[in-house]
Amino acid sequence: MQHLEHDRLVFLALGESEVDVSDRTHLDACPHCRAELDSLRHVAGLGAAGQELRDLPDPPEHLWQGIMAEITAAEELPRLADRQRPGGTDPVTTDTPSVPRRSRRGRWSRLATTAVTAVAAATVAVIGTAAVLRDGGTPAEPTVLASAPLAAYGSTPPTARGDARVLGSGELHLHVANLPAVPGYYEVWLINPRNMEMFSVGVLGDGSDVLLPLPPNVDLGQYSVVDVSAEEFDNDTAHSGDSLLRGSLTG
């Protein structure tokens, strides 16, 4: 499957473009692109939330230095490409108001990605510093509404394990370890053990930790089983039947 371009996902996450029919059709069938779009929206949301912060300490100087280095590097990329244009034409600069939007899209998408990430990083650093100062040196712990130890399921090697936590922020935090390698990807589900109805929460990705948004109206009293499955890139959004980890939420 050919995924949506990263630039397109960035613009969708920032609200610069609306999701059209072709985008929606692809996103409904592609967990990979859905997960990437959710992650970009989460980062953009962190940046937007930071606009309302007041009277907080400045983030560490090394953080700003890293942000500026990333932005400078992103700004230099299109200039290098422009110098290599055939015919020796002068590069188009972004300072000219009449430059068409299409010609500036490549540079804007890179800068947008860097800027959104930078703002989010700064927001997280400032909030974290404020939390430490407020609590006398101890960072504030997230509110945990329910949790579940995840154990190997079926033929999964017994060393595979994980933990799931439902946070007060309406998110599901997963930490996993020793999952067997799969040719596709890992997907996270909530299952109703009474009738085995289920729905996908999101994609775990390549890391050992993930934070996934939960539907605001989900009934965790019914959908109490957390399941991590091995899925293939086959355009089939249903559960593969190959569960690797499972556990029941309590709390």
JSON list of C-alpha atoms in Angstrom, two decimals:
[
{"chain": "A", "resi": 1, "resn": "MET", "atom": "CA", "xyz": [0.00, 0.00, 0.00]},
{"chain": "A", "resi": 2, "resn": "GLN", "atom": "CA", "xyz": [1.27, 3.46, -0.89]},
{"chain": "A", "resi": 3, "resn": "HIS", "atom": "CA", "xyz": [0.93, 5.69, 2.16]},
{"chain": "A", "resi": 4, "resn": "LEU", "atom": "CA", "xyz": [-0.12, 9.35, 2.20]},
{"chain": "A", "resi": 5, "resn": "GLU", "atom": "CA", "xyz": [2.81, 11.75, 1.85]},
{"chain": "A", "resi": 6, "resn": "HIS", "atom": "CA", "xyz": [4.18, 13.02, 5.14]},
{"chain": "A", "resi": 7, "resn": "ASP", "atom": "CA", "xyz": [3.71, 16.61, 3.94]},
{"chain": "A", "resi": 8, "resn": "ARG", "atom": "CA", "xyz": [0.01, 15.91, 3.39]},
{"chain": "A", "resi": 9, "resn": "LEU", "atom": "CA", "xyz": [-0.37, 14.46, 6.89]},
{"chain": "A", "resi": 10, "resn": "VAL", "atom": "CA", "xyz": [1.38, 17.50, 8.38]},
{"chain": "A", "resi": 11, "resn": "PHE", "atom": "CA", "xyz": [-1.03, 19.89, 6.66]},
{"chain": "A", "resi": 12, "resn": "LEU", "atom": "CA", "xyz": [-4.02, 17.81, 7.81]},
{"chain": "A", "resi": 13, "resn": "ALA", "atom": "CA", "xyz": [-2.73, 17.76, 11.40]},
{"chain": "A", "resi": 14, "resn": "LEU", "atom": "CA", "xyz": [-2.19, 21.53, 11.40]},
{"chain": "A", "resi": 15, "resn": "GLY", "atom": "CA", "xyz": [-5.62, 22.20, 9.91]},
{"chain": "A", "resi": 16, "resn": "GLU", "atom": "CA", "xyz": [-4.07, 23.76, 6.81]},
{"chain": "A", "resi": 17, "resn": "SER", "atom": "CA", "xyz": [-6.05, 21.33, 4.62]},
{"chain": "A", "resi": 18, "resn": "GLU", "atom": "CA", "xyz": [-9.34, 19.51, 4.99]},
{"chain": "A", "resi": 19, "resn": "VAL", "atom": "CA", "xyz": [-9.64, 15.73, 4.78]},
{"chain": "A", "resi": 20, "resn": "ASP", "atom": "CA", "xyz": [-11.10, 14.96, 1.36]},
{"chain": "A", "resi": 21, "resn": "VAL", "atom": "CA", "xyz": [-12.82, 11.77, 0.23]},
{"chain": "A", "resi": 22, "resn": "SER", "atom": "CA", "xyz": [-9.64, 10.09, -1.02]},
{"chain": "A", "resi": 23, "resn": "ASP", "atom": "CA", "xyz": [-7.80, 10.96, 2.22]},
{"chain": "A", "resi": 24, "resn": "ARG", "atom": "CA", "xyz": [-10.62, 9.55, 4.34]},
{"chain": "A", "resi": 25, "resn": "THR", "atom": "CA", "xyz": [-10.82, 6.36, 2.28]},
{"chain": "A", "resi": 26, "resn": "HIS", "atom": "CA", "xyz": [-7.08, 5.78, 2.68]},
{"chain": "A", "resi": 27, "resn": "LEU", "atom": "CA", "xyz": [-7.04, 6.63, 6.40]},
{"chain": "A", "resi": 28, "resn": "ASP", "atom": "CA", "xyz": [-9.94, 4.25, 7.08]},
{"chain": "A", "resi": 29, "resn": "ALA", "atom": "CA", "xyz": [-7.95, 1.42, 5.51]},
{"chain": "A", "resi": 30, "resn": "CYS", "atom": "CA", "xyz": [-4.42, 2.29, 6.65]},
{"chain": "A", "resi": 31, "resn": "PRO", "atom": "CA", "xyz": [-3.58, 2.02, 10.37]},
{"chain": "A", "resi": 32, "resn": "HIS", "atom": "CA", "xyz": [-0.05, 3.30, 9.70]},
{"chain": "A", "resi": 33, "resn": "CYS", "atom": "CA", "xyz": [-1.22, 6.64, 8.29]},
{"chain": "A", "resi": 34, "resn": "ARG", "atom": "CA", "xyz": [-3.95, 6.95, 10.94]},
{"chain": "A", "resi": 35, "resn": "ALA", "atom": "CA", "xyz": [-1.35, 6.51, 13.68]},
{"chain": "A", "resi": 36, "resn": "GLU", "atom": "CA", "xyz": [1.01, 9.05, 12.09]},
{"chain": "A", "resi": 37, "resn": "LEU", "atom": "CA", "xyz": [-1.81, 11.58, 11.71]},
{"chain": "A", "resi": 38, "resn": "ASP", "atom": "CA", "xyz": [-2.90, 11.05, 15.33]},
{"chain": "A", "resi": 39, "resn": "SER", "atom": "CA", "xyz": [0.68, 11.59, 16.51]},
{"chain": "A", "resi": 40, "resn": "LEU", "atom": "CA", "xyz": [1.04, 14.80, 14.49]},
{"chain": "A", "resi": 41, "resn": "ARG", "atom": "CA", "xyz": [-2.29, 16.09, 15.81]},
{"chain": "A", "resi": 42, "resn": "HIS", "atom": "CA", "xyz": [-1.21, 15.27, 19.35]},
{"chain": "A", "resi": 43, "resn": "VAL", "atom": "CA", "xyz": [2.00, 17.25, 18.90]},
{"chain": "A", "resi": 44, "resn": "ALA", "atom": "CA", "xyz": [0.10, 20.14, 17.29]},
{"chain": "A", "resi": 45, "resn": "GLY", "atom": "CA", "xyz": [-2.33, 20.09, 20.23]},
{"chain": "A", "resi": 46, "resn": "LEU", "atom": "CA", "xyz": [0.54, 20.36, 22.70]},
{"chain": "A", "resi": 47, "resn": "GLY", "atom": "CA", "xyz": [1.80, 23.39, 20.84]},
{"chain": "A", "resi": 48, "resn": "ALA", "atom": "CA", "xyz": [-1.64, 24.99, 20.78]},
{"chain": "A", "resi": 49, "resn": "ALA", "atom": "CA", "xyz": [-2.14, 24.35, 24.49]},
{"chain": "A", "resi": 50, "resn": "GLY", "atom": "CA", "xyz": [1.13, 26.11, 25.23]},
{"chain": "A", "resi": 51, "resn": "GLN", "atom": "CA", "xyz": [-0.22, 29.39, 23.86]},
{"chain": "A", "resi": 52, "resn": "GLU", "atom": "CA", "xyz": [-2.36, 29.83, 26.99]},
{"chain": "A", "resi": 53, "resn": "LEU", "atom": "CA", "xyz": [0.47, 29.31, 29.50]},
{"chain": "A", "resi": 54, "resn": "ARG", "atom": "CA", "xyz": [1.45, 32.27, 31.64]},
{"chain": "A", "resi": 55, "resn": "ASP", "atom": "CA", "xyz": [4.01, 32.96, 34.38]},
{"chain": "A", "resi": 56, "resn": "LEU", "atom": "CA", "xyz": [5.97, 29.76, 33.87]},
{"chain": "A", "resi": 57, "resn": "PRO", "atom": "CA", "xyz": [9.74, 29.36, 34.09]},
{"chain": "A", "resi": 58, "resn": "ASP", "atom": "CA", "xyz": [11.81, 29.46, 30.91]},
{"chain": "A", "resi": 59, "resn": "PRO", "atom": "CA", "xyz": [12.83, 26.07, 29.49]},
{"chain": "A", "resi": 60, "resn": "PRO", "atom": "CA", "xyz": [16.50, 25.06, 29.66]},
{"chain": "A", "resi": 61, "resn": "GLU", "atom": "CA", "xyz": [18.85, 26.98, 27.34]},
{"chain": "A", "resi": 62, "resn": "HIS", "atom": "CA", "xyz": [20.08, 23.79, 25.65]},
{"chain": "A", "resi": 63, "resn": "LEU", "atom": "CA", "xyz": [16.51, 23.06, 24.54]},
{"chain": "A", "resi": 64, "resn": "TRP", "atom": "CA", "xyz": [16.22, 26.38, 22.71]},
{"chain": "A", "resi": 65, "resn": "GLN", "atom": "CA", "xyz": [19.63, 25.84, 21.14]},
{"chain": "A", "resi": 66, "resn": "GLY", "atom": "CA", "xyz": [18.48, 22.48, 19.79]},
{"chain": "A", "resi": 67, "resn": "ILE", "atom": "CA", "xyz": [15.23, 24.00, 18.46]},
{"chain": "A", "resi": 68, "resn": "MET", "atom": "CA", "xyz": [17.06, 26.79, 16.65]},
{"chain": "A", "resi": 69, "resn": "ALA", "atom": "CA", "xyz": [19.52, 24.29, 15.17]},
{"chain": "A", "resi": 70, "resn": "GLU", "atom": "CA", "xyz": [16.65, 22.20, 13.78]},
{"chain": "A", "resi": 71, "resn": "ILE", "atom": "CA", "xyz": [14.88, 25.24, 12.30]},
{"chain": "A", "resi": 72, "resn": "THR", "atom": "CA", "xyz": [18.09, 26.53, 10.74]},
{"chain": "A", "resi": 73, "resn": "ALA", "atom": "CA", "xyz": [18.76, 23.13, 9.18]},
{"chain": "A", "resi": 74, "resn": "ALA", "atom": "CA", "xyz": [15.22, 23.00, 7.77]},
{"chain": "A", "resi": 75, "resn": "GLU", "atom": "CA", "xyz": [15.59, 26.49, 6.28]},
{"chain": "A", "resi": 76, "resn": "GLU", "atom": "CA", "xyz": [18.80, 25.55, 4.50]},
{"chain": "A", "resi": 77, "resn": "LEU", "atom": "CA", "xyz": [17.38, 22.48, 2.75]},
{"chain": "A", "resi": 78, "resn": "PRO", "atom": "CA", "xyz": [15.29, 24.27, 0.07]},
{"chain": "A", "resi": 79, "resn": "ARG", "atom": "CA", "xyz": [18.08, 26.78, -0.59]},
{"chain": "A", "resi": 80, "resn": "LEU", "atom": "CA", "xyz": [20.49, 24.00, -1.46]},
{"chain": "A", "resi": 81, "resn": "ALA", "atom": "CA", "xyz": [17.93, 22.51, -3.82]},
{"chain": "A", "resi": 82, "resn": "ASP", "atom": "CA", "xyz": [17.26, 25.88, -5.48]},
{"chain": "A", "resi": 83, "resn": "ARG", "atom": "CA", "xyz": [20.96, 26.38, -6.25]},
{"chain": "A", "resi": 84, "resn": "GLN", "atom": "CA", "xyz": [20.95, 23.19, -8.27]},
{"chain": "A", "resi": 85, "resn": "ARG", "atom": "CA", "xyz": [18.17, 24.31, -10.60]},
{"chain": "A", "resi": 86, "resn": "PRO", "atom": "CA", "xyz": [19.04, 23.91, -14.28]},
{"chain": "A", "resi": 87, "resn": "GLY", "atom": "CA", "xyz": [19.60, 27.03, -16.34]},
{"chain": "A", "resi": 88, "resn": "GLY", "atom": "CA", "xyz": [21.11, 29.08, -13.54]},
{"chain": "A", "resi": 89, "resn": "THR", "atom": "CA", "xyz": [17.80, 30.71, -12.61]},
{"chain": "A", "resi": 90, "resn": "ASP", "atom": "CA", "xyz": [17.69, 32.58, -9.36]},
{"chain": "A", "resi": 91, "resn": "PRO", "atom": "CA", "xyz": [16.01, 30.76, -6.51]},
{"chain": "A", "resi": 92, "resn": "VAL", "atom": "CA", "xyz": [12.60, 32.00, -5.41]},
{"chain": "A", "resi": 93, "resn": "THR", "atom": "CA", "xyz": [12.74, 33.44, -1.92]},
{"chain": "A", "resi": 94, "resn": "THR", "atom": "CA", "xyz": [9.97, 33.16, 0.62]},
{"chain": "A", "resi": 95, "resn": "ASP", "atom": "CA", "xyz": [10.14, 36.90, 1.34]},
{"chain": "A", "resi": 96, "resn": "THR", "atom": "CA", "xyz": [8.30, 37.79, -1.87]},
{"chain": "A", "resi": 97, "resn": "PRO", "atom": "CA", "xyz": [4.55, 38.14, -1.13]},
{"chain": "A", "resi": 98, "resn": "SER", "atom": "CA", "xyz": [3.58, 37.15, -4.68]},
{"chain": "A", "resi": 99, "resn": "VAL", "atom": "CA", "xyz": [5.22, 33.70, -4.55]},
{"chain": "A", "resi": 100, "resn": "PRO", "atom": "CA", "xyz": [2.50, 31.12, -5.28]},
{"chain": "A", "resi": 101, "resn": "ARG", "atom": "CA", "xyz": [1.58, 28.87, -2.34]},
{"chain": "A", "resi": 102, "resn": "ARG", "atom": "CA", "xyz": [2.36, 25.71, -4.32]},
{"chain": "A", "resi": 103, "resn": "SER", "atom": "CA", "xyz": [6.01, 26.71, -4.92]},
{"chain": "A", "resi": 104, "resn": "ARG", "atom": "CA", "xyz": [6.54, 27.26, -1.21]},
{"chain": "A", "resi": 105, "resn": "ARG", "atom": "CA", "xyz": [4.81, 24.12, -0.01]},
{"chain": "A", "resi": 106, "resn": "GLY", "atom": "CA", "xyz": [7.87, 21.91, 0.29]},
{"chain": "A", "resi": 107, "resn": "ARG", "atom": "CA", "xyz": [9.72, 24.40, 2.45]},
{"chain": "A", "resi": 108, "resn": "TRP", "atom": "CA", "xyz": [6.66, 25.23, 4.53]},
{"chain": "A", "resi": 109, "resn": "SER", "atom": "CA", "xyz": [5.91, 21.59, 5.26]},
{"chain": "A", "resi": 110, "resn": "ARG", "atom": "CA", "xyz": [9.43, 21.00, 6.60]},
{"chain": "A", "resi": 111, "resn": "LEU", "atom": "CA", "xyz": [9.34, 24.19, 8.63]},
{"chain": "A", "resi": 112, "resn": "ALA", "atom": "CA", "xyz": [5.84, 23.41, 9.86]},
{"chain": "A", "resi": 113, "resn": "THR", "atom": "CA", "xyz": [6.87, 19.98, 11.07]},
{"chain": "A", "resi": 114, "resn": "THR", "atom": "CA", "xyz": [9.93, 21.40, 12.83]},
{"chain": "A", "resi": 115, "resn": "ALA", "atom": "CA", "xyz": [8.04, 24.36, 14.28]},
{"chain": "A", "resi": 116, "resn": "VAL", "atom": "CA", "xyz": [5.19, 22.23, 15.63]},
{"chain": "A", "resi": 117, "resn": "THR", "atom": "CA", "xyz": [7.62, 19.79, 17.18]},
{"chain": "A", "resi": 118, "resn": "ALA", "atom": "CA", "xyz": [9.68, 22.64, 18.62]},
{"chain": "A", "resi": 119, "resn": "VAL", "atom": "CA", "xyz": [6.69, 24.36, 20.20]},
{"chain": "A", "resi": 120, "resn": "ALA", "atom": "CA", "xyz": [5.48, 21.09, 21.66]},
{"chain": "A", "resi": 121, "resn": "ALA", "atom": "CA", "xyz": [8.93, 20.29, 23.05]},
{"chain": "A", "resi": 122, "resn": "ALA", "atom": "CA", "xyz": [9.18, 23.72, 24.63]},
{"chain": "A", "resi": 123, "resn": "THR", "atom": "CA", "xyz": [5.67, 23.38, 26.09]},
{"chain": "A", "resi": 124, "resn": "VAL", "atom": "CA", "xyz": [6.46, 20.00, 27.61]},
{"chain": "A", "resi": 125, "resn": "ALA", "atom": "CA", "xyz": [9.74, 21.30, 29.06]},
{"chain": "A", "resi": 126, "resn": "VAL", "atom": "CA", "xyz": [8.08, 24.36, 30.60]},
{"chain": "A", "resi": 127, "resn": "ILE", "atom": "CA", "xyz": [5.17, 22.38, 32.05]},
{"chain": "A", "resi": 128, "resn": "GLY", "atom": "CA", "xyz": [7.56, 19.79, 33.44]},
{"chain": "A", "resi": 129, "resn": "THR", "atom": "CA", "xyz": [9.74, 22.46, 35.06]},
{"chain": "A", "resi": 130, "resn": "ALA", "atom": "CA", "xyz": [6.69, 24.14, 36.57]},
{"chain": "A", "resi": 131, "resn": "ALA", "atom": "CA", "xyz": [5.46, 20.84, 37.97]},
{"chain": "A", "resi": 132, "resn": "VAL", "atom": "CA", "xyz": [8.82, 20.17, 39.62]},
{"chain": "A", "resi": 133, "resn": "LEU", "atom": "CA", "xyz": [8.91, 23.63, 41.21]},
{"chain": "A", "resi": 134, "resn": "ARG", "atom": "CA", "xyz": [5.29, 23.41, 42.34]},
{"chain": "A", "resi": 135, "resn": "ASP", "atom": "CA", "xyz": [5.70, 20.04, 44.03]},
{"chain": "A", "resi": 136, "resn": "GLY", "atom": "CA", "xyz": [9.06, 20.69, 45.63]},
{"chain": "A", "resi": 137, "resn": "GLY", "atom": "CA", "xyz": [11.09, 18.64, 43.19]},
{"chain": "A", "resi": 138, "resn": "THR", "atom": "CA", "xyz": [8.68, 15.75, 42.53]},
{"chain": "A", "resi": 139, "resn": "PRO", "atom": "CA", "xyz": [6.99, 15.68, 39.10]},
{"chain": "A", "resi": 140, "resn": "ALA", "atom": "CA", "xyz": [3.20, 15.34, 39.18]},
{"chain": "A", "resi": 141, "resn": "GLU", "atom": "CA", "xyz": [2.03, 11.79, 38.42]},
{"chain": "A", "resi": 142, "resn": "PRO", "atom": "CA", "xyz": [-0.83, 11.32, 35.94]},
{"chain": "A", "resi": 143, "resn": "THR", "atom": "CA", "xyz": [-4.16, 10.17, 37.31]},
{"chain": "A", "resi": 144, "resn": "VAL", "atom": "CA", "xyz": [-4.68, 6.46, 36.60]},
{"chain": "A", "resi": 145, "resn": "LEU", "atom": "CA", "xyz": [-8.33, 5.40, 36.33]},
{"chain": "A", "resi": 146, "resn": "ALA", "atom": "CA", "xyz": [-7.71, 1.72, 35.52]},
{"chain": "A", "resi": 147, "resn": "SER", "atom": "CA", "xyz": [-4.80, -0.58, 34.77]},
{"chain": "A", "resi": 148, "resn": "ALA", "atom": "CA", "xyz": [-4.05, -4.06, 33.48]},
{"chain": "A", "resi": 149, "resn": "PRO", "atom": "CA", "xyz": [-0.95, -6.26, 33.36]},
{"chain": "A", "resi": 150, "resn": "LEU", "atom": "CA", "xyz": [-0.65, -7.73, 29.86]},
{"chain": "A", "resi": 151, "resn": "ALA", "atom": "CA", "xyz": [0.48, -11.34, 29.56]},
{"chain": "A", "resi": 152, "resn": "ALA", "atom": "CA", "xyz": [1.50, -13.47, 26.58]},
{"chain": "A", "resi": 153, "resn": "TYR", "atom": "CA", "xyz": [-1.53, -14.90, 24.81]},
{"chain": "A", "resi": 154, "resn": "GLY", "atom": "CA", "xyz": [-1.89, -18.07, 22.75]},
{"chain": "A", "resi": 155, "resn": "SER", "atom": "CA", "xyz": [1.40, -19.16, 21.18]},
{"chain": "A", "resi": 156, "resn": "THR", "atom": "CA", "xyz": [3.21, -15.92, 22.03]},
{"chain": "A", "resi": 157, "resn": "PRO", "atom": "CA", "xyz": [6.53, -16.54, 23.84]},
{"chain": "A", "resi": 158, "resn": "PRO", "atom": "CA", "xyz": [5.94, -16.29, 27.62]},
{"chain": "A", "resi": 159, "resn": "THR", "atom": "CA", "xyz": [8.64, -13.61, 27.97]},
{"chain": "A", "resi": 160, "resn": "ALA", "atom": "CA", "xyz": [6.38, -11.13, 26.17]},
{"chain": "A", "resi": 161, "resn": "ARG", "atom": "CA", "xyz": [4.60, -8.83, 28.59]},
{"chain": "A", "resi": 162, "resn": "GLY", "atom": "CA", "xyz": [3.20, -5.36, 29.03]},
{"chain": "A", "resi": 163, "resn": "ASP", "atom": "CA", "xyz": [1.20, -2.93, 31.11]},
{"chain": "A", "resi": 164, "resn": "ALA", "atom": "CA", "xyz": [-1.82, -0.81, 30.20]},
{"chain": "A", "resi": 165, "resn": "ARG", "atom": "CA", "xyz": [-3.05, 2.28, 32.06]},
{"chain": "A", "resi": 166, "resn": "VAL", "atom": "CA", "xyz": [-6.16, 4.37, 31.43]},
{"chain": "A", "resi": 167, "resn": "LEU", "atom": "CA", "xyz": [-5.24, 7.94, 32.33]},
{"chain": "A", "resi": 168, "resn": "GLY", "atom": "CA", "xyz": [-7.49, 10.71, 33.56]},
{"chain": "A", "resi": 169, "resn": "SER", "atom": "CA", "xyz": [-6.62, 12.64, 30.40]},
{"chain": "A", "resi": 170, "resn": "GLY", "atom": "CA", "xyz": [-8.70, 10.14, 28.38]},
{"chain": "A", "resi": 171, "resn": "GLU", "atom": "CA", "xyz": [-5.71, 8.27, 26.98]},
{"chain": "A", "resi": 172, "resn": "LEU", "atom": "CA", "xyz": [-4.47, 4.71, 27.09]},
{"chain": "A", "resi": 173, "resn": "HIS", "atom": "CA", "xyz": [-0.78, 4.31, 27.94]},
{"chain": "A", "resi": 174, "resn": "LEU", "atom": "CA", "xyz": [0.87, 1.04, 26.95]},
{"chain": "A", "resi": 175, "resn": "HIS", "atom": "CA", "xyz": [4.31, -0.26, 27.78]},
{"chain": "A", "resi": 176, "resn": "VAL", "atom": "CA", "xyz": [5.34, -3.57, 26.22]},
{"chain": "A", "resi": 177, "resn": "ALA", "atom": "CA", "xyz": [8.45, -5.72, 26.16]},
{"chain": "A", "resi": 178, "resn": "ASN", "atom": "CA", "xyz": [9.76, -8.76, 24.26]},
{"chain": "A", "resi": 179, "resn": "LEU", "atom": "CA", "xyz": [7.06, -8.83, 21.60]},
{"chain": "A", "resi": 180, "resn": "PRO", "atom": "CA", "xyz": [7.89, -11.30, 18.81]},
{"chain": "A", "resi": 181, "resn": "ALA", "atom": "CA", "xyz": [8.86, -9.73, 15.48]},
{"chain": "A", "resi": 182, "resn": "VAL", "atom": "CA", "xyz": [6.04, -9.64, 12.93]},
{"chain": "A", "resi": 183, "resn": "PRO", "atom": "CA", "xyz": [6.07, -8.80, 9.19]},
{"chain": "A", "resi": 184, "resn": "GLY", "atom": "CA", "xyz": [3.29, -6.25, 9.63]},
{"chain": "A", "resi": 185, "resn": "TYR", "atom": "CA", "xyz": [2.53, -4.12, 12.69]},
{"chain": "A", "resi": 186, "resn": "TYR", "atom": "CA", "xyz": [1.05, -4.24, 16.20]},
{"chain": "A", "resi": 187, "resn": "GLU", "atom": "CA", "xyz": [-2.46, -2.96, 16.83]},
{"chain": "A", "resi": 188, "resn": "VAL", "atom": "CA", "xyz": [-4.16, -2.19, 20.16]},
{"chain": "A", "resi": 189, "resn": "TRP", "atom": "CA", "xyz": [-7.79, -3.17, 20.80]},
{"chain": "A", "resi": 190, "resn": "LEU", "atom": "CA", "xyz": [-10.43, -2.96, 23.53]},
{"chain": "A", "resi": 191, "resn": "ILE", "atom": "CA", "xyz": [-12.66, -6.05, 23.75]},
{"chain": "A", "resi": 192, "resn": "ASN", "atom": "CA", "xyz": [-15.98, -6.73, 25.45]},
{"chain": "A", "resi": 193, "resn": "PRO", "atom": "CA", "xyz": [-15.39, -10.20, 26.98]},
{"chain": "A", "resi": 194, "resn": "ARG", "atom": "CA", "xyz": [-19.14, -10.93, 27.15]},
{"chain": "A", "resi": 195, "resn": "ASN", "atom": "CA", "xyz": [-19.81, -10.84, 23.42]},
{"chain": "A", "resi": 196, "resn": "MET", "atom": "CA", "xyz": [-16.25, -10.40, 22.02]},
{"chain": "A", "resi": 197, "resn": "GLU", "atom": "CA", "xyz": [-17.17, -7.14, 20.31]},
{"chain": "A", "resi": 198, "resn": "MET", "atom": "CA", "xyz": [-14.05, -5.02, 19.86]},
{"chain": "A", "resi": 199, "resn": "PHE", "atom": "CA", "xyz": [-12.69, -1.84, 18.39]},
{"chain": "A", "resi": 200, "resn": "SER", "atom": "CA", "xyz": [-9.22, -0.61, 17.51]},
{"chain": "A", "resi": 201, "resn": "VAL", "atom": "CA", "xyz": [-7.64, 2.03, 19.73]},
{"chain": "A", "resi": 202, "resn": "GLY", "atom": "CA", "xyz": [-4.59, 2.57, 17.52]},
{"chain": "A", "resi": 203, "resn": "VAL", "atom": "CA", "xyz": [-1.24, 1.25, 16.39]},
{"chain": "A", "resi": 204, "resn": "LEU", "atom": "CA", "xyz": [1.58, 0.45, 18.79]},
{"chain": "A", "resi": 205, "resn": "GLY", "atom": "CA", "xyz": [4.38, 1.27, 16.37]},
{"chain": "A", "resi": 206, "resn": "ASP", "atom": "CA", "xyz": [8.01, 0.24, 16.70]},
{"chain": "A", "resi": 207, "resn": "GLY", "atom": "CA", "xyz": [8.62, 1.55, 20.21]},
{"chain": "A", "resi": 208, "resn": "SER", "atom": "CA", "xyz": [7.89, -0.02, 23.57]},
{"chain": "A", "resi": 209, "resn": "ASP", "atom": "CA", "xyz": [5.62, 2.83, 24.74]},
{"chain": "A", "resi": 210, "resn": "VAL", "atom": "CA", "xyz": [2.60, 4.47, 23.18]},
{"chain": "A", "resi": 211, "resn": "LEU", "atom": "CA", "xyz": [-0.07, 6.94, 24.31]},
{"chain": "A", "resi": 212, "resn": "LEU", "atom": "CA", "xyz": [-3.36, 6.49, 22.45]},
{"chain": "A", "resi": 213, "resn": "PRO", "atom": "CA", "xyz": [-6.51, 8.65, 22.70]},
{"chain": "A", "resi": 214, "resn": "LEU", "atom": "CA", "xyz": [-9.65, 6.83, 23.83]},
{"chain": "A", "resi": 215, "resn": "PRO", "atom": "CA", "xyz": [-13.15, 7.63, 22.52]},
{"chain": "A", "resi": 216, "resn": "PRO", "atom": "CA", "xyz": [-14.79, 9.99, 25.04]},
{"chain": "A", "resi": 217, "resn": "ASN", "atom": "CA", "xyz": [-17.86, 7.73, 25.40]},
{"chain": "A", "resi": 218, "resn": "VAL", "atom": "CA", "xyz": [-16.09, 4.39, 25.78]},
{"chain": "A", "resi": 219, "resn": "ASP", "atom": "CA", "xyz": [-17.53, 2.16, 28.54]},
{"chain": "A", "resi": 220, "resn": "LEU", "atom": "CA", "xyz": [-14.53, 0.52, 30.17]},
{"chain": "A", "resi": 221, "resn": "GLY", "atom": "CA", "xyz": [-16.86, -1.52, 32.35]},
{"chain": "A", "resi": 222, "resn": "GLN", "atom": "CA", "xyz": [-17.86, -3.41, 29.21]},
{"chain": "A", "resi": 223, "resn": "TYR", "atom": "CA", "xyz": [-14.77, -3.04, 27.01]},
{"chain": "A", "resi": 224, "resn": "SER", "atom": "CA", "xyz": [-12.44, -4.14, 29.76]},
{"chain": "A", "resi": 225, "resn": "VAL", "atom": "CA", "xyz": [-9.94, -6.35, 27.91]},
{"chain": "A", "resi": 226, "resn": "VAL", "atom": "CA", "xyz": [-6.84, -4.77, 26.36]},
{"chain": "A", "resi": 227, "resn": "ASP", "atom": "CA", "xyz": [-5.49, -6.75, 23.41]},
{"chain": "A", "resi": 228, "resn": "VAL", "atom": "CA", "xyz": [-2.33, -6.31, 21.33]},
{"chain": "A", "resi": 229, "resn": "SER", "atom": "CA", "xyz": [-2.49, -8.12, 17.99]},
{"chain": "A", "resi": 230, "resn": "ALA", "atom": "CA", "xyz": [-0.17, -8.81, 15.07]},
{"chain": "A", "resi": 231, "resn": "GLU", "atom": "CA", "xyz": [-1.65, -7.37, 11.87]},
{"chain": "A", "resi": 232, "resn": "GLU", "atom": "CA", "xyz": [-0.67, -7.44, 8.20]},
{"chain": "A", "resi": 233, "resn": "PHE", "atom": "CA", "xyz": [-0.73, -4.69, 5.58]},
{"chain": "A", "resi": 234, "resn": "ASP", "atom": "CA", "xyz": [-3.72, -6.24, 3.82]},
{"chain": "A", "resi": 235, "resn": "ASN", "atom": "CA", "xyz": [-6.31, -3.41, 3.82]},
{"chain": "A", "resi": 236, "resn": "ASP", "atom": "CA", "xyz": [-8.41, -5.46, 6.27]},
{"chain": "A", "resi": 237, "resn": "THR", "atom": "CA", "xyz": [-9.39, -3.37, 9.29]},
{"chain": "A", "resi": 238, "resn": "ALA", "atom": "CA", "xyz": [-10.76, -6.35, 11.24]},
{"chain": "A", "resi": 239, "resn": "HIS", "atom": "CA", "xyz": [-8.81, -8.11, 13.99]},
{"chain": "A", "resi": 240, "resn": "SER", "atom": "CA", "xyz": [-6.43, -10.67, 12.49]},
{"chain": "A", "resi": 241, "resn": "GLY", "atom": "CA", "xyz": [-7.19, -13.24, 15.18]},
{"chain": "A", "resi": 242, "resn": "ASP", "atom": "CA", "xyz": [-3.51, -13.31, 16.14]},
{"chain": "A", "resi": 243, "resn": "SER", "atom": "CA", "xyz": [-3.42, -11.86, 19.66]},
{"chain": "A", "resi": 244, "resn": "LEU", "atom": "CA", "xyz": [-0.01, -11.46, 21.27]},
{"chain": "A", "resi": 245, "resn": "LEU", "atom": "CA", "xyz": [-0.87, -9.87, 24.64]},
{"chain": "A", "resi": 246, "resn": "ARG", "atom": "CA", "xyz": [-4.06, -9.59, 26.69]},
{"chain": "A", "resi": 247, "resn": "GLY", "atom": "CA", "xyz": [-5.10, -8.28, 30.07]},
{"chain": "A", "resi": 248, "resn": "SER", "atom": "CA", "xyz": [-8.25, -7.12, 31.92]},
{"chain": "A", "resi": 249, "resn": "LEU", "atom": "CA", "xyz": [-8.59, -3.59, 33.23]},
{"chain": "A", "resi": 250, "resn": "THR", "atom": "CA", "xyz": [-9.35, -3.11, 36.92]},
{"chain": "A", "resi": 251, "resn": "GLY", "atom": "CA", "xyz": [-9.73, 0.00, 39.04]}
]
